[in-house]
PDB file of C-alpha atoms in Angstrom:
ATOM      1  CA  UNK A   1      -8.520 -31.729 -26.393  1.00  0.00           C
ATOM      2  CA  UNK A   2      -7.287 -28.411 -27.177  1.00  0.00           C
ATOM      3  CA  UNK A   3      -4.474 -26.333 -25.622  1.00  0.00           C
ATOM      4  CA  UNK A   4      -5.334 -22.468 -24.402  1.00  0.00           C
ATOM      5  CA  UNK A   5      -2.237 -20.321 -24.060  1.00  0.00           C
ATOM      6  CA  UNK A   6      -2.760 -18.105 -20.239  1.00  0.00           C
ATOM      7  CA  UNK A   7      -0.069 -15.457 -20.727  1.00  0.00           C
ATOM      8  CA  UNK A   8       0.305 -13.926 -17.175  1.00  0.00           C
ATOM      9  CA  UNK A   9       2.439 -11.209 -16.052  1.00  0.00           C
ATOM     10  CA  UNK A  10       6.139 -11.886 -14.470  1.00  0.00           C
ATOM     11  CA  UNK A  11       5.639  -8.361 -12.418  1.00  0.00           C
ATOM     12  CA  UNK A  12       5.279  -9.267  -8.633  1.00  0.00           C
ATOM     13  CA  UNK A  13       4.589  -4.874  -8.214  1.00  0.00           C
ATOM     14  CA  UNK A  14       3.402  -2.140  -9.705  1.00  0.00           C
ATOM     15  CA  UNK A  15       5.629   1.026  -9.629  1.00  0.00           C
ATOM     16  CA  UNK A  16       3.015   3.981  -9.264  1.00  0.00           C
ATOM     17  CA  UNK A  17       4.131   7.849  -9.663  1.00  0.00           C
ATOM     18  CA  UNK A  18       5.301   8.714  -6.948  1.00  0.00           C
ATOM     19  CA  UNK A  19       8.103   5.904  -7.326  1.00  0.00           C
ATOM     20  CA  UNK A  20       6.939   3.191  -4.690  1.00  0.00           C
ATOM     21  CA  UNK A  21       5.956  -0.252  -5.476  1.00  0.00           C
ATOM     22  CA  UNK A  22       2.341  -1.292  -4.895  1.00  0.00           C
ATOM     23  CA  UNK A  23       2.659  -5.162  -4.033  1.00  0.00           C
ATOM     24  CA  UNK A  24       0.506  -7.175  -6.801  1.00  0.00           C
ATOM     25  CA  UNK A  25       0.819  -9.600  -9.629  1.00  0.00           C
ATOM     26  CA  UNK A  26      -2.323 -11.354 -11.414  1.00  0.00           C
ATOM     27  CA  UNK A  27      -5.703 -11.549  -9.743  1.00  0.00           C
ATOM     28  CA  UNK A  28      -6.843 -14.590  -8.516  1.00  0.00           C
ATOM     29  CA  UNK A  29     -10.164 -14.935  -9.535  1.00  0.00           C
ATOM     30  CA  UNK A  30      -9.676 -13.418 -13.109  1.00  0.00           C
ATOM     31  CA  UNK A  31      -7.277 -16.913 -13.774  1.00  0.00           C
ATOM     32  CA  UNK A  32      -9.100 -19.419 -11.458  1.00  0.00           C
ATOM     33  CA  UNK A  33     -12.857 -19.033 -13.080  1.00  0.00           C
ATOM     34  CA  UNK A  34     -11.304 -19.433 -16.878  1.00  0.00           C
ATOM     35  CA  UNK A  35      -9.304 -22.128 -15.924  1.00  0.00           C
ATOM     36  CA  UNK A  36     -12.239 -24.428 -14.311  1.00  0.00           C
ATOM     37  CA  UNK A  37     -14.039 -23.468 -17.477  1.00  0.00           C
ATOM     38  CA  UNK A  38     -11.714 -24.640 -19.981  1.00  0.00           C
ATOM     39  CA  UNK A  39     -10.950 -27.981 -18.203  1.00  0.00           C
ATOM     40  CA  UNK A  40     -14.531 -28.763 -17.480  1.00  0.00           C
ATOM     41  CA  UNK A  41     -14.778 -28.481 -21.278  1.00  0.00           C
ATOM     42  CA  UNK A  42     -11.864 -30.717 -21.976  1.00  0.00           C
ATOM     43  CA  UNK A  43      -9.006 -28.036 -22.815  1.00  0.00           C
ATOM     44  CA  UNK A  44      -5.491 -28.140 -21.888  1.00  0.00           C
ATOM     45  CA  UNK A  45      -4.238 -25.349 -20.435  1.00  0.00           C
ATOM     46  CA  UNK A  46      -0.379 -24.052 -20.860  1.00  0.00           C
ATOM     47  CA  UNK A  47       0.909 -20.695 -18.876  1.00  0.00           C
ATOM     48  CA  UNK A  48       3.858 -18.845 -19.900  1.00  0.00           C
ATOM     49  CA  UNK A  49       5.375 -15.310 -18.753  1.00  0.00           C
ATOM     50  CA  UNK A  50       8.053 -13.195 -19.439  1.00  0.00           C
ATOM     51  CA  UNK A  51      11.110 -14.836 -19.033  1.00  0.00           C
ATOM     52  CA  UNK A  52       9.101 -18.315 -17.481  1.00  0.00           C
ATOM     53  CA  UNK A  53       9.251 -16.657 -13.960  1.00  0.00           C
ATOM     54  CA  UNK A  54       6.644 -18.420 -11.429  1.00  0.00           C
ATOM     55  CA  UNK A  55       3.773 -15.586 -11.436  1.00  0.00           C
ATOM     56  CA  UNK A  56       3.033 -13.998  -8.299  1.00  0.00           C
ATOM     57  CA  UNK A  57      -0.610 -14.082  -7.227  1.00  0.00           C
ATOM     58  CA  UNK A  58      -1.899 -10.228  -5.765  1.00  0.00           C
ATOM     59  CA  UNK A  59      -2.656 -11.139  -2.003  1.00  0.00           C
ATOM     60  CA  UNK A  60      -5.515  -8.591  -1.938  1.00  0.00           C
ATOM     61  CA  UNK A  61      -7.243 -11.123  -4.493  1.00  0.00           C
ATOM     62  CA  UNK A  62      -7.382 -13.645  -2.045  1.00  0.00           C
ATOM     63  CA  UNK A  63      -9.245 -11.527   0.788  1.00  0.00           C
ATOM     64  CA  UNK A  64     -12.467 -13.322   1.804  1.00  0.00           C
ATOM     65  CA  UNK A  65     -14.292  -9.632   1.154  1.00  0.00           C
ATOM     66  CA  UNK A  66     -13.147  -9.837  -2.745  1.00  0.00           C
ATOM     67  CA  UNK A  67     -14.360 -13.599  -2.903  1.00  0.00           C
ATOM     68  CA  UNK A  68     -17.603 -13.157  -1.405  1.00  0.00           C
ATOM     69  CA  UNK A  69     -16.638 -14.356   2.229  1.00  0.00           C
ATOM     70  CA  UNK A  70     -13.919 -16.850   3.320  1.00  0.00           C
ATOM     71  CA  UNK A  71     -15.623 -19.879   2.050  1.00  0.00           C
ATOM     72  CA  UNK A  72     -15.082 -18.452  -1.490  1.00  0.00           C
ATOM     73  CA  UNK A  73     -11.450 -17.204  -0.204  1.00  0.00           C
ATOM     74  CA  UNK A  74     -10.865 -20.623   0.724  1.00  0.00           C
ATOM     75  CA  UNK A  75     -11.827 -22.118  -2.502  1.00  0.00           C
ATOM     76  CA  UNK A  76     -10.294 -20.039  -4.561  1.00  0.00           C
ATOM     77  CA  UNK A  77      -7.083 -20.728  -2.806  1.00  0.00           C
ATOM     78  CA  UNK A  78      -7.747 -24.055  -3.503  1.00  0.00           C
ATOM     79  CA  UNK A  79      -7.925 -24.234  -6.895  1.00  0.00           C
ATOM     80  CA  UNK A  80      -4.891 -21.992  -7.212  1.00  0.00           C
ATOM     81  CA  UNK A  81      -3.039 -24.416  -5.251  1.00  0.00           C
ATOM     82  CA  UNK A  82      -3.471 -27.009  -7.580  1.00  0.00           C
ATOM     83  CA  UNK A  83      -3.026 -25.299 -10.541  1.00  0.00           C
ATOM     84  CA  UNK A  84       0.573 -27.075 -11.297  1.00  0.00           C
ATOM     85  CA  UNK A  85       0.512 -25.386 -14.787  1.00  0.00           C
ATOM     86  CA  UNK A  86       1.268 -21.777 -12.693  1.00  0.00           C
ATOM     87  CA  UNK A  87       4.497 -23.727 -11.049  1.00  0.00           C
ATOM     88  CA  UNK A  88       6.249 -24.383 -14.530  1.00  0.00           C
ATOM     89  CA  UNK A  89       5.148 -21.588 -17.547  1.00  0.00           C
ATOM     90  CA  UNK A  90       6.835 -21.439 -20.787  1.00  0.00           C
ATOM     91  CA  UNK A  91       9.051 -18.762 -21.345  1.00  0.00           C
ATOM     92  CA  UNK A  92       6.983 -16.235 -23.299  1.00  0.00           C
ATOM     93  CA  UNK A  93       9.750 -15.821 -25.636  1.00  0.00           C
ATOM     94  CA  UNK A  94       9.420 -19.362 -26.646  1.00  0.00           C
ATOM     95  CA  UNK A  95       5.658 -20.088 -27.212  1.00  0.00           C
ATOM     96  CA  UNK A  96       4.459 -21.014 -31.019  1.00  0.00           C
ATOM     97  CA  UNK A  97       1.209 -19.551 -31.386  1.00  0.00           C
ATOM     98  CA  UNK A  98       0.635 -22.492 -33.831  1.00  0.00           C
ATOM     99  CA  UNK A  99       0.497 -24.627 -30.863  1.00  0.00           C
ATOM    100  CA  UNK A 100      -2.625 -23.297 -29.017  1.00  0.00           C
ATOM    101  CA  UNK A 101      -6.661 -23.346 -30.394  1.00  0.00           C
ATOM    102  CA  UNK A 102      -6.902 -19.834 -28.233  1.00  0.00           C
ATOM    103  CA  UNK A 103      -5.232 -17.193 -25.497  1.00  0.00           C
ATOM    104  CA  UNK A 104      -6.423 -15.768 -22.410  1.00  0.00           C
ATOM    105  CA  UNK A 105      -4.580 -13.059 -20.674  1.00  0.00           C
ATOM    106  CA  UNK A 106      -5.742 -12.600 -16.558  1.00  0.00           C
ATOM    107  CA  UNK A 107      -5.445  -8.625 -14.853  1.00  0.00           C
ATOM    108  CA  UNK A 108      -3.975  -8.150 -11.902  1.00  0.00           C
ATOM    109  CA  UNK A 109      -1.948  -4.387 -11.819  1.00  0.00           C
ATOM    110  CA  UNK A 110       1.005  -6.682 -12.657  1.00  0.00           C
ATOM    111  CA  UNK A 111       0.345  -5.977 -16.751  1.00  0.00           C
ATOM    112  CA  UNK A 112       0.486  -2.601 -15.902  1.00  0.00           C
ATOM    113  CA  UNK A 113       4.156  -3.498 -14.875  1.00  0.00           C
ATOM    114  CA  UNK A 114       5.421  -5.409 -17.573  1.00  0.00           C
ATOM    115  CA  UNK A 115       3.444  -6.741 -20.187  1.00  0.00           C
ATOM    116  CA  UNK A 116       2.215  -3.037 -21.137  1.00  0.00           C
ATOM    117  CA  UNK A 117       5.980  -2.777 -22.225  1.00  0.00           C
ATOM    118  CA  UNK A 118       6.293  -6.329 -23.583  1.00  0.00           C
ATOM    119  CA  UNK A 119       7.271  -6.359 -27.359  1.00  0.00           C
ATOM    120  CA  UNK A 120       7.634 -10.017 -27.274  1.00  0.00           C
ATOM    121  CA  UNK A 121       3.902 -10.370 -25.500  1.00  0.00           C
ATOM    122  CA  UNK A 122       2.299  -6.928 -28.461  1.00  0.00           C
ATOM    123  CA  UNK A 123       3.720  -9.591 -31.065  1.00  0.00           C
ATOM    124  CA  UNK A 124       1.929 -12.589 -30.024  1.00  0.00           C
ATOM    125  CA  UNK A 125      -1.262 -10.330 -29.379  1.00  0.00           C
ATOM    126  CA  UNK A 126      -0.694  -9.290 -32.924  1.00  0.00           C
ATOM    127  CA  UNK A 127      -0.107 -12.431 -34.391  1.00  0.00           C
ATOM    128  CA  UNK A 128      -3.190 -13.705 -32.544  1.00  0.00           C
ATOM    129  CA  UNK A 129      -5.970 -11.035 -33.286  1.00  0.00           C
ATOM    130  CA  UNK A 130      -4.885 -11.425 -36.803  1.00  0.00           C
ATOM    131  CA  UNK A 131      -4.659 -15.714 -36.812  1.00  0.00           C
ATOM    132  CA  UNK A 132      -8.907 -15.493 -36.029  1.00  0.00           C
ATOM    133  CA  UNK A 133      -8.353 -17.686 -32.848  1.00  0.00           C
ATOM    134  CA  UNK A 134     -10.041 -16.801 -29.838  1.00  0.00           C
ATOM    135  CA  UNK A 135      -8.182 -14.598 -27.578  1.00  0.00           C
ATOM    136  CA  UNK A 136      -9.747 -13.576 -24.416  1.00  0.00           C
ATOM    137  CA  UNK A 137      -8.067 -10.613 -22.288  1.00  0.00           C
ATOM    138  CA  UNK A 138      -9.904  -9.389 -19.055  1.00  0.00           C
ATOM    139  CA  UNK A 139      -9.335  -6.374 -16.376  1.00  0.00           C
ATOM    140  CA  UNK A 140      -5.695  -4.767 -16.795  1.00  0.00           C
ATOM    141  CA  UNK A 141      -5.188  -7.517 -19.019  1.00  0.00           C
ATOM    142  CA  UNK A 142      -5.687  -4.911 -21.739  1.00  0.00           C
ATOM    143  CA  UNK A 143      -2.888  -3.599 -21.040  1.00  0.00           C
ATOM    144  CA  UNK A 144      -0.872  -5.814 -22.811  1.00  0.00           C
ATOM    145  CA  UNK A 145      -2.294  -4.443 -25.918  1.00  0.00           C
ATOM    146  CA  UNK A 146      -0.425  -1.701 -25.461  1.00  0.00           C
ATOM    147  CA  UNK A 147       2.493  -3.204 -26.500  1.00  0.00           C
ATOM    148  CA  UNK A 148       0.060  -4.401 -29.683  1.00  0.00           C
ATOM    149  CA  UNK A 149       1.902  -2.386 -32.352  1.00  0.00           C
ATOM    150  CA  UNK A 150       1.107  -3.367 -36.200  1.00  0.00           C
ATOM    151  CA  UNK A 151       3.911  -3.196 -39.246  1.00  0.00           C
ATOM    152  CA  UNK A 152       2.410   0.294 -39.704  1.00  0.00           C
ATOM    153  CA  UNK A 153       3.430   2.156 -35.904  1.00  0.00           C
ATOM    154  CA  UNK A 154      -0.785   2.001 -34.941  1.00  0.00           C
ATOM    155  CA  UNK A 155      -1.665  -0.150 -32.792  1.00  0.00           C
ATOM    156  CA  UNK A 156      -3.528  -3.753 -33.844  1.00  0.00           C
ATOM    157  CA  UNK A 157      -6.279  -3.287 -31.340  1.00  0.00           C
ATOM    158  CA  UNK A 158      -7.421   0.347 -32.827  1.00  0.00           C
ATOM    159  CA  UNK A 159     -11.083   0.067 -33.959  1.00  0.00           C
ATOM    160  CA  UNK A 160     -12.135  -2.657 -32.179  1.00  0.00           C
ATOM    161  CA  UNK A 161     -14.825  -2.468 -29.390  1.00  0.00           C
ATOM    162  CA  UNK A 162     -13.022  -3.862 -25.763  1.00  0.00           C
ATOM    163  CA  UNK A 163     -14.029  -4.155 -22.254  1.00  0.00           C
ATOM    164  CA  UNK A 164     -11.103  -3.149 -19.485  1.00  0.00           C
ATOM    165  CA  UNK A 165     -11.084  -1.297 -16.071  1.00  0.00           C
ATOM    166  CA  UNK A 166     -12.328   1.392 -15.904  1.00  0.00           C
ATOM    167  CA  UNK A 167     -11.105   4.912 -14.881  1.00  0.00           C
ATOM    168  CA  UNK A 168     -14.209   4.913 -11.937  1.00  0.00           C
ATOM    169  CA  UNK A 169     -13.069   1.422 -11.090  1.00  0.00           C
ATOM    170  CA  UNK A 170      -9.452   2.539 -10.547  1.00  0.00           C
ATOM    171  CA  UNK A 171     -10.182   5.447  -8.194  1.00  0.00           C
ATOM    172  CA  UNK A 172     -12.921   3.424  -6.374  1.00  0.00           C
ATOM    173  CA  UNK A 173     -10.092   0.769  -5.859  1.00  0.00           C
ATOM    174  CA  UNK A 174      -8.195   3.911  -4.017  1.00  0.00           C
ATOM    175  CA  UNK A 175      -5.543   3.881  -6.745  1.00  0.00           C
ATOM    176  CA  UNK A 176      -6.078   6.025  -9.561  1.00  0.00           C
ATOM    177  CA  UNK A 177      -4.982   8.941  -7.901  1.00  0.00           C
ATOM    178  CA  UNK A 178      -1.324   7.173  -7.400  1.00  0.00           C
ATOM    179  CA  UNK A 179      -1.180   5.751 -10.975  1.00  0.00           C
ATOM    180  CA  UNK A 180       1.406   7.035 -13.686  1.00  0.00           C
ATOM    181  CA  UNK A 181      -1.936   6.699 -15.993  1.00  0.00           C
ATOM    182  CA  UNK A 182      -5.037   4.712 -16.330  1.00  0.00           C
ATOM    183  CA  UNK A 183      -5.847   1.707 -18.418  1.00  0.00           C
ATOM    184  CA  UNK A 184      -8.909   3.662 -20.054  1.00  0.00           C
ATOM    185  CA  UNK A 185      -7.211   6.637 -20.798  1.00  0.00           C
ATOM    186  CA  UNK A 186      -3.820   5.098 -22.611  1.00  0.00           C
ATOM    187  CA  UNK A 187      -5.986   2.754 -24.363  1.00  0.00           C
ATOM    188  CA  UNK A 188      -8.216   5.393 -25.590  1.00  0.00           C
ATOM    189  CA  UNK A 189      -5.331   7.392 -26.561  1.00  0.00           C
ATOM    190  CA  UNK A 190      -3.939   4.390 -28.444  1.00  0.00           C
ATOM    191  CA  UNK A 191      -7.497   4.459 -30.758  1.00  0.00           C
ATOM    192  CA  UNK A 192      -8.890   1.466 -29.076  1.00  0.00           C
ATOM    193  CA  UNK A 193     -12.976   1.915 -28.430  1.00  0.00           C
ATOM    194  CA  UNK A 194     -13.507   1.149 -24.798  1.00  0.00           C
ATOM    195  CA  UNK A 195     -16.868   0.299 -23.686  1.00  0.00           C
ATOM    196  CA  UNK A 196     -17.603   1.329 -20.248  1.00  0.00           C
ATOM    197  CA  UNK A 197     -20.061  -1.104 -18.278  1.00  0.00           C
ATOM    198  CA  UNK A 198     -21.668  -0.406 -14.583  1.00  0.00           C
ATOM    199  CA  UNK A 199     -18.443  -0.472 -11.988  1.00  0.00           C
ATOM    200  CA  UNK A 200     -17.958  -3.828 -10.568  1.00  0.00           C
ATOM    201  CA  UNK A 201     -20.809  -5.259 -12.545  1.00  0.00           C
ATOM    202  CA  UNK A 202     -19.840  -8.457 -15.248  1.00  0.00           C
ATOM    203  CA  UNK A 203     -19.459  -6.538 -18.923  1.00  0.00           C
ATOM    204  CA  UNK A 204     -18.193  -8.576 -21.416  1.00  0.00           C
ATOM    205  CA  UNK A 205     -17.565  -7.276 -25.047  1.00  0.00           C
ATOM    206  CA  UNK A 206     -17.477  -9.321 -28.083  1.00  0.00           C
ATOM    207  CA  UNK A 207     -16.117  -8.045 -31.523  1.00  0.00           C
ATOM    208  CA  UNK A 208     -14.800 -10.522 -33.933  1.00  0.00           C
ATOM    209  CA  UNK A 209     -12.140 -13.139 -32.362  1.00  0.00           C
ATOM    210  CA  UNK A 210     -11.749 -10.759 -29.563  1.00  0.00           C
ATOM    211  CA  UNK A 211     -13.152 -11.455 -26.017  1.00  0.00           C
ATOM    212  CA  UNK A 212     -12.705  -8.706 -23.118  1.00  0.00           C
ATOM    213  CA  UNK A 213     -13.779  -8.717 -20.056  1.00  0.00           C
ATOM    214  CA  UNK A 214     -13.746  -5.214 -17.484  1.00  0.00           C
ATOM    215  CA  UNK A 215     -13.302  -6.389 -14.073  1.00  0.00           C
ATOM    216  CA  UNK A 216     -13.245  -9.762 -12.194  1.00  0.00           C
ATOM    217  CA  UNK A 217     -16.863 -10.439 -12.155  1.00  0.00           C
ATOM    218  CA  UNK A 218     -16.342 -10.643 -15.632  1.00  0.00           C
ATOM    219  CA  UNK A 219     -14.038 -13.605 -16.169  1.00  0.00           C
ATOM    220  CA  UNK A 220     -16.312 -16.104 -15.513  1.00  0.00           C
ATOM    221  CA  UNK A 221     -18.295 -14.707 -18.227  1.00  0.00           C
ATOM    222  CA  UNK A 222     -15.657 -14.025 -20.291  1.00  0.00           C
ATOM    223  CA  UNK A 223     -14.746 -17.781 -20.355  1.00  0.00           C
ATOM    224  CA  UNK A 224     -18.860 -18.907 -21.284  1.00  0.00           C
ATOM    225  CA  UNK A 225     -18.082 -16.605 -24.588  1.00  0.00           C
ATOM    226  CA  UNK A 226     -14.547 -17.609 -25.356  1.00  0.00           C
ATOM    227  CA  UNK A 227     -15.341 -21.092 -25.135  1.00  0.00           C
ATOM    228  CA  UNK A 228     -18.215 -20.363 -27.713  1.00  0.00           C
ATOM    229  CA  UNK A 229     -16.044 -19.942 -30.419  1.00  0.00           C
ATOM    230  CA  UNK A 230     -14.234 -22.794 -29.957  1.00  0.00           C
ATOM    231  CA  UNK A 231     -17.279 -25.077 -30.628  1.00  0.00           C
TER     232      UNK A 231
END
């Protein structure tokens, strides 16, 4: 058995520009469908954040109309509840990378909050993408590679081919207007090729060790290719 680092956010809001705080942490689904994945396949699977706070789940990722009714509310509330691994993370600060066969980083705004900022989180992304190990980052996950920055001031992530939310996605969602800036457009800026896929729609990108996935619908996915290269 082999251990997969989650890294989730510590952020239980996202500040937006006018100053308020939008309520939100990581989304359910986008840590739920990897996790069944990698322990129906036998892996272990070991959660830290920032500081080892307790992540907070976004409550608009457990609304029945986001899980395709309340039967898939229900379950996915479920298997969060008995995720114990979410109840006792590593601090971030103290993970060895040396320890883990791959990393996954969930979305939820809540990387927009902190670990787009996270030097200690751009360091183990670094270290990561350049070990070969699968890593595996999906929706505003990618925004933790923002924080990616190389011995040279670029970031590690420029060149390669990703998947993230999308601009459209954002102002469908009724919040790109209020953001301080979008995922696409800072990742762009920080020479990172983002692929754009249909809004909503599973679009997973593959290039090299590096798994990304844009949206929620593409987690489950996103899981199928990560666990792929650890065959």
């Amino acid at each position: 058995m082999s251990k997969i680092l989650f890294v989730l956010t510590g952020a239980d809001h996202w500040t937006l520009a006018d100053g308020t705080q939008h309520p939100t942490g990581f989304w359910a689904e986008e840590a739920v469908a990897p996790y069944e994945a990698f322990r129906a396949a036998g892996h272990e699977v070991v959660v830290a954040t920032p500081g080892g706070v307790v992540p907070t789940v976004d409550k608009g990722s457990l609304a029945a109309e986001v899980n395709g009714g309340q039967e898939g509310a229900d379950r996915i509330a479920s298997v969060l509840a008995g995720m114990t691994e979410l109840q006792r993370p590593l601090r971030l600060e103290d993970v060895d990378l040396g320890d883990y066969a791959a990393v996954f980083y969930p979305g939820g705004h809540g990387p927009m909050e902190d670990l787009a900022v996270d030097a200690v989180s751009g360091r183990l992304l670094v270290d990561a993408l350049a070990s070969g190990r699968p890593l595996g980052v999906v929706c505003h996950g990618p925004a933790a590679l923002l924080a990616a920055v190389a011995e040279d001031g670029a970031n590690a992530f420029a060149g390669y081919r990703i998947a993230a939310f999308t601009n459209a996605e954002e102002h469908q969602a009724g919040l790109g207007d209020k953001a301080k800036w979008l995922l696409q457009d800072r990742l762009t800026e920080a020479g990172v090729d983002v692929r754009v896929g249909e809004p909503w729609a599973p679009h997973v990108v593959v290039d090299r060790n590096l798994v990304t996935g844009q949206n929620p619908a593409s987690s489950a996915p996103l899981a199928d290719e990560l666990l792929k290269k650890l065959r």
